[in-house]
Amino acid sequence: TTATHQGIRDYLGAMLAEGEVDRVLVMISKESALMARAIELLDDADAKINIRLGVGAVIEEYQGTPLLQEYIPQLGKLTLHMDPRVRGDACHYLALSHSYRAKVYIQPLLEDDNADVREIAGESLQELESA
């Protein structure tokens, strides 16, 4: 149910806000579907910086893995977000998937309105090609 998703997402957010990245990683290692809840935290452009950094640390821990690759479409949706910070983060994390399938989501960001996002998109494509 949505209530459960929201509750789990809030719980993960609270742990990441406290810097409990390792606990979140342990939870995801036991229940891989929690990765989706962690990625959803990126959708809030105004989330505390600790939460954003925590999600980043979680995603980096899983870079190049089939688990992260499973969530390419979810990250891809975030490349359409109104906030350029979210688009940029999503773009960077897509590159960490090391999957060619992420390219279709990154490519359009080369034409983004925001210069930072365009730069991240360029770097992300390079990273994908060298992965």
Coordinates of N, CA and C in Angstrom, one line a residue:
T1 N 0.8 -1.2 0.0 CA 0.0 0.0 0.0 C 0.9 1.2 0.0
T2 N 0.2 2.3 -0.4 CA 1.0 3.6 -0.5 C 1.4 4.1 0.9
A3 N 0.6 3.8 1.9 CA 0.9 4.2 3.3 C 2.2 3.5 3.7
T4 N 2.3 2.3 3.4 CA 3.5 1.5 3.8 C 4.7 2.1 3.0
H5 N 4.6 2.3 1.7 CA 5.7 2.9 0.9 C 6.1 4.2 1.6
Q6 N 5.2 5.1 1.9 CA 5.5 6.4 2.4 C 6.2 6.2 3.8
G7 N 5.7 5.3 4.6 CA 6.3 5.0 5.9 C 7.7 4.6 5.8
I8 N 8.0 3.6 4.9 CA 9.3 3.1 4.7 C 10.2 4.2 4.1
R9 N 9.7 4.9 3.2 CA 10.5 6.0 2.6 C 10.9 7.0 3.7
D10 N 9.9 7.4 4.5 CA 10.2 8.4 5.6 C 11.2 7.8 6.6
Y11 N 11.1 6.5 6.9 CA 12.0 5.9 7.8 C 13.4 5.9 7.2
L12 N 13.6 5.5 5.9 CA 14.9 5.6 5.3 C 15.4 7.0 5.3
G13 N 14.6 7.9 5.0 CA 15.0 9.3 5.0 C 15.5 9.8 6.3
A14 N 14.8 9.4 7.4 CA 15.2 9.7 8.7 C 16.5 9.1 9.1
M15 N 16.7 7.9 8.7 CA 18.0 7.2 8.9 C 19.2 7.9 8.2
L16 N 18.9 8.2 6.9 CA 19.9 8.9 6.1 C 20.2 10.3 6.6
A17 N 19.2 11.0 7.1 CA 19.3 12.3 7.7 C 20.3 12.3 8.9
E18 N 20.3 11.1 9.6 CA 21.1 10.9 10.8 C 22.5 10.4 10.4
G19 N 22.7 10.2 9.1 CA 24.0 9.7 8.6 C 24.1 8.1 8.8
E20 N 23.0 7.5 8.9 CA 23.0 6.0 9.1 C 23.0 5.3 7.7
V21 N 23.9 5.6 6.9 CA 24.0 5.0 5.5 C 24.2 3.5 5.7
D22 N 25.1 3.1 6.6 CA 25.4 1.7 6.7 C 24.1 0.9 7.1
R23 N 23.3 1.4 8.0 CA 22.1 0.7 8.3 C 21.1 0.6 7.1
V24 N 21.1 1.6 6.3 CA 20.2 1.6 5.1 C 20.8 0.5 4.2
L25 N 22.1 0.5 4.0 CA 22.7 -0.5 3.1 C 22.4 -1.9 3.6
V26 N 22.4 -2.2 4.9 CA 22.1 -3.5 5.4 C 20.6 -3.8 5.1
M27 N 19.7 -2.9 5.3 CA 18.3 -3.1 5.0 C 18.1 -3.4 3.5
I28 N 18.8 -2.7 2.6 CA 18.6 -3.0 1.2 C 19.2 -4.3 0.8
S29 N 20.3 -4.7 1.5 CA 20.9 -6.0 1.2 C 20.0 -7.1 1.6
K30 N 19.1 -6.9 2.6 CA 18.1 -7.9 3.0 C 16.8 -7.8 2.2
E31 N 16.5 -6.6 1.7 CA 15.2 -6.4 1.0 C 15.5 -5.4 -0.1
S32 N 15.9 -6.0 -1.3 CA 16.4 -5.2 -2.4 C 15.4 -4.1 -2.9
A33 N 14.1 -4.4 -2.7 CA 13.0 -3.5 -3.2 C 13.1 -2.2 -2.5
L34 N 13.8 -2.1 -1.3 CA 13.9 -0.9 -0.6 C 14.7 0.2 -1.4
M35 N 15.5 -0.3 -2.4 CA 16.2 0.6 -3.2 C 15.3 1.6 -3.9
A36 N 14.1 1.1 -4.3 CA 13.1 2.0 -4.9 C 12.7 3.1 -4.0
R37 N 12.5 2.8 -2.7 CA 12.1 3.8 -1.7 C 13.2 4.8 -1.5
A38 N 14.4 4.3 -1.5 CA 15.6 5.3 -1.4 C 15.7 6.2 -2.5
I39 N 15.5 5.7 -3.7 CA 15.5 6.5 -5.0 C 14.4 7.6 -4.9
E40 N 13.2 7.2 -4.4 CA 12.1 8.1 -4.3 C 12.5 9.3 -3.5
L41 N 13.4 9.2 -2.6 CA 13.8 10.3 -1.7 C 14.4 11.4 -2.6
L42 N 15.0 11.1 -3.7 CA 15.6 12.1 -4.6 C 14.6 13.0 -5.2
D43 N 13.3 12.6 -5.3 CA 12.3 13.3 -5.9 C 12.0 14.7 -5.1
D44 N 12.4 14.7 -3.9 CA 12.2 15.9 -3.1 C 13.4 16.8 -3.2
A45 N 13.3 17.8 -4.0 CA 14.4 18.7 -4.3 C 14.9 19.4 -3.0
D46 N 13.9 19.6 -2.1 CA 14.2 20.3 -0.9 C 14.6 19.4 0.3
A47 N 14.8 18.1 0.0 CA 15.2 17.2 1.1 C 16.5 17.7 1.7
K48 N 16.7 17.4 3.0 CA 17.9 17.8 3.7 C 19.1 17.2 2.9
I49 N 20.2 18.0 2.9 CA 21.4 17.6 2.1 C 21.9 16.3 2.6
N50 N 21.8 16.0 3.9 CA 22.2 14.7 4.4 C 21.5 13.5 3.7
I51 N 20.2 13.7 3.5 CA 19.4 12.7 2.8 C 19.9 12.5 1.4
R52 N 20.0 13.6 0.7 CA 20.5 13.5 -0.7 C 21.9 12.9 -0.8
L53 N 22.8 13.3 0.1 CA 24.1 12.6 0.1 C 24.0 11.2 0.5
G54 N 23.1 10.8 1.4 CA 22.9 9.5 1.8 C 22.5 8.6 0.7
V55 N 21.5 9.1 0.0 CA 21.0 8.3 -1.2 C 22.1 8.1 -2.2
G56 N 22.9 9.2 -2.4 CA 24.0 9.1 -3.3 C 25.0 8.0 -2.8
A57 N 25.3 7.9 -1.5 CA 26.2 6.9 -1.0 C 25.7 5.5 -1.2
V58 N 24.4 5.4 -1.0 CA 23.7 4.1 -1.2 C 23.8 3.7 -2.7
I59 N 23.5 4.6 -3.6 CA 23.6 4.3 -5.0 C 25.1 4.0 -5.4
E60 N 26.0 4.7 -4.9 CA 27.4 4.5 -5.2 C 27.8 3.1 -4.8
E61 N 27.3 2.7 -3.7 CA 27.7 1.3 -3.1 C 27.2 0.2 -4.1
Y62 N 26.2 0.5 -4.8 CA 25.6 -0.5 -5.8 C 26.0 -0.2 -7.2
Q63 N 26.9 0.7 -7.5 CA 27.2 1.0 -8.9 C 27.6 -0.2 -9.7
G64 N 27.1 -0.2 -10.9 CA 27.4 -1.3 -11.8 C 26.8 -2.6 -11.5
T65 N 25.9 -2.7 -10.5 CA 25.2 -3.9 -10.1 C 23.9 -4.1 -10.8
P66 N 23.5 -5.4 -11.0 CA 22.1 -5.6 -11.6 C 21.0 -5.0 -10.7
L67 N 21.2 -4.8 -9.4 CA 20.2 -4.2 -8.6 C 20.0 -2.8 -9.0
L68 N 21.1 -2.0 -9.2 CA 20.9 -0.6 -9.6 C 20.4 -0.5 -11.0
Q69 N 20.8 -1.4 -11.9 CA 20.4 -1.4 -13.2 C 18.8 -1.6 -13.3
E70 N 18.3 -2.4 -12.4 CA 16.9 -2.6 -12.3 C 16.1 -1.3 -12.2
Y71 N 16.7 -0.3 -11.6 CA 16.0 1.0 -11.3 C 16.4 2.1 -12.2
I72 N 17.0 1.7 -13.4 CA 17.3 2.7 -14.4 C 16.0 3.5 -14.9
P73 N 14.9 2.8 -15.1 CA 13.7 3.5 -15.5 C 13.2 4.5 -14.4
Q74 N 13.3 4.1 -13.1 CA 12.9 5.0 -12.0 C 13.8 6.2 -12.0
L75 N 15.1 6.0 -12.1 CA 16.0 7.2 -12.2 C 15.8 8.0 -13.4
G76 N 15.5 7.3 -14.5 CA 15.2 8.0 -15.8 C 14.1 9.0 -15.7
K77 N 13.1 8.6 -14.9 CA 11.9 9.5 -14.7 C 12.3 10.8 -14.0
L78 N 13.3 10.6 -13.1 CA 13.8 11.8 -12.4 C 14.5 12.8 -13.3
T79 N 15.0 12.3 -14.5 CA 15.7 13.3 -15.4 C 14.7 14.3 -16.0
L80 N 13.4 14.1 -15.7 CA 12.3 15.0 -16.2 C 11.8 15.9 -15.1
H81 N 12.5 15.8 -13.9 CA 12.0 16.6 -12.8 C 12.1 18.1 -13.1
M82 N 11.3 18.9 -12.4 CA 11.3 20.4 -12.6 C 12.6 21.0 -12.1
D83 N 13.1 20.4 -11.0 CA 14.3 21.0 -10.3 C 15.6 20.5 -11.0
P84 N 16.5 21.4 -11.4 CA 17.7 20.9 -12.0 C 18.6 20.1 -11.1
R85 N 18.6 20.3 -9.8 CA 19.4 19.5 -8.9 C 19.0 18.1 -9.0
V86 N 17.7 17.8 -9.1 CA 17.2 16.4 -9.2 C 17.6 15.8 -10.5
R87 N 17.4 16.6 -11.6 CA 17.8 16.1 -12.9 C 19.3 15.8 -13.0
G88 N 20.1 16.6 -12.4 CA 21.6 16.4 -12.4 C 21.9 15.2 -11.6
D89 N 21.3 15.0 -10.4 CA 21.6 13.9 -9.6 C 21.2 12.6 -10.3
A90 N 20.0 12.6 -10.8 CA 19.5 11.4 -11.5 C 20.4 11.0 -12.7
C91 N 20.9 12.0 -13.4 CA 21.8 11.8 -14.5 C 23.1 11.1 -14.0
H92 N 23.7 11.7 -13.0 CA 24.9 11.1 -12.4 C 24.7 9.7 -12.0
Y93 N 23.6 9.4 -11.3 CA 23.4 8.1 -10.8 C 23.1 7.1 -11.9
L94 N 22.5 7.6 -13.0 CA 22.3 6.7 -14.1 C 23.6 6.2 -14.7
A95 N 24.6 7.2 -14.7 CA 25.9 6.8 -15.2 C 26.5 5.7 -14.3
L96 N 26.2 5.7 -13.0 CA 26.8 4.7 -12.1 C 26.2 3.3 -12.3
S97 N 25.1 3.3 -13.1 CA 24.5 2.0 -13.4 C 25.5 1.2 -14.3
H98 N 26.4 1.9 -15.0 CA 27.3 1.3 -16.0 C 26.5 0.5 -17.1
S99 N 25.3 0.9 -17.3 CA 24.5 0.2 -18.3 C 24.2 1.1 -19.5
Y100 N 24.3 0.6 -20.7 CA 24.0 1.3 -21.9 C 22.6 1.8 -22.0
R101 N 21.7 1.0 -21.2 CA 20.3 1.4 -21.2 C 20.0 2.7 -20.6
A102 N 20.9 3.2 -19.8 CA 20.8 4.5 -19.2 C 20.9 5.7 -20.1
K103 N 21.6 5.4 -21.3 CA 21.9 6.5 -22.2 C 20.7 7.2 -22.8
V104 N 19.6 6.5 -23.0 CA 18.4 7.2 -23.5 C 17.9 8.3 -22.6
Y105 N 18.1 8.1 -21.3 CA 17.7 9.1 -20.3 C 18.6 10.3 -20.2
I106 N 19.9 9.9 -20.4 CA 21.0 11.0 -20.2 C 21.1 11.9 -21.4
Q107 N 21.0 11.3 -22.6 CA 21.2 12.0 -23.9 C 20.4 13.3 -23.9
P108 N 19.1 13.3 -23.7 CA 18.3 14.5 -23.8 C 18.8 15.7 -22.9
L109 N 19.5 15.3 -21.8 CA 19.9 16.3 -20.8 C 21.1 17.1 -21.4
L110 N 21.7 16.7 -22.5 CA 22.8 17.5 -23.1 C 22.2 18.8 -23.6
E111 N 20.9 18.8 -23.8 CA 20.2 20.0 -24.3 C 19.4 20.7 -23.2
D112 N 19.6 20.4 -21.9 CA 18.9 20.9 -20.8 C 19.0 22.4 -20.7
D113 N 18.0 23.1 -20.1 CA 18.0 24.5 -19.9 C 19.1 24.9 -19.0
N114 N 19.5 24.0 -18.1 CA 20.4 24.3 -17.0 C 21.9 23.9 -17.4
A115 N 22.8 24.8 -17.3 CA 24.2 24.6 -17.7 C 24.8 23.4 -16.9
D116 N 24.5 23.4 -15.6 CA 25.1 22.4 -14.7 C 24.6 21.0 -15.1
V117 N 23.3 20.9 -15.4 CA 22.7 19.6 -15.9 C 23.4 19.2 -17.2
R118 N 23.6 20.2 -18.1 CA 24.2 19.8 -19.4 C 25.6 19.3 -19.2
E119 N 26.3 19.9 -18.2 CA 27.7 19.5 -17.9 C 27.7 18.1 -17.3
I120 N 26.8 17.8 -16.4 CA 26.7 16.5 -15.7 C 26.3 15.4 -16.8
A121 N 25.4 15.8 -17.7 CA 25.0 14.9 -18.8 C 26.2 14.5 -19.6
G122 N 27.0 15.4 -20.0 CA 28.2 15.2 -20.8 C 29.2 14.2 -20.0
E123 N 29.5 14.6 -18.8 CA 30.3 13.7 -17.9 C 29.8 12.3 -17.8
S124 N 28.5 12.3 -17.6 CA 27.8 11.0 -17.3 C 27.9 10.1 -18.6
L125 N 27.7 10.7 -19.8 CA 27.9 9.9 -21.0 C 29.3 9.4 -21.1
Q126 N 30.3 10.2 -20.8 CA 31.7 9.8 -20.9 C 31.9 8.6 -19.9
E127 N 31.4 8.8 -18.7 CA 31.5 7.7 -17.7 C 30.9 6.4 -18.2
L128 N 29.7 6.5 -18.8 CA 29.1 5.3 -19.3 C 29.9 4.6 -20.3
E129 N 30.5 5.4 -21.2 CA 31.3 4.8 -22.3 C 32.6 4.2 -21.8
S130 N 33.1 4.7 -20.7 CA 34.4 4.1 -20.2 C 34.1 3.0 -19.2
A131 N 32.8 2.8 -18.8 CA 32.5 1.8 -17.8 C 32.6 0.4 -18.4

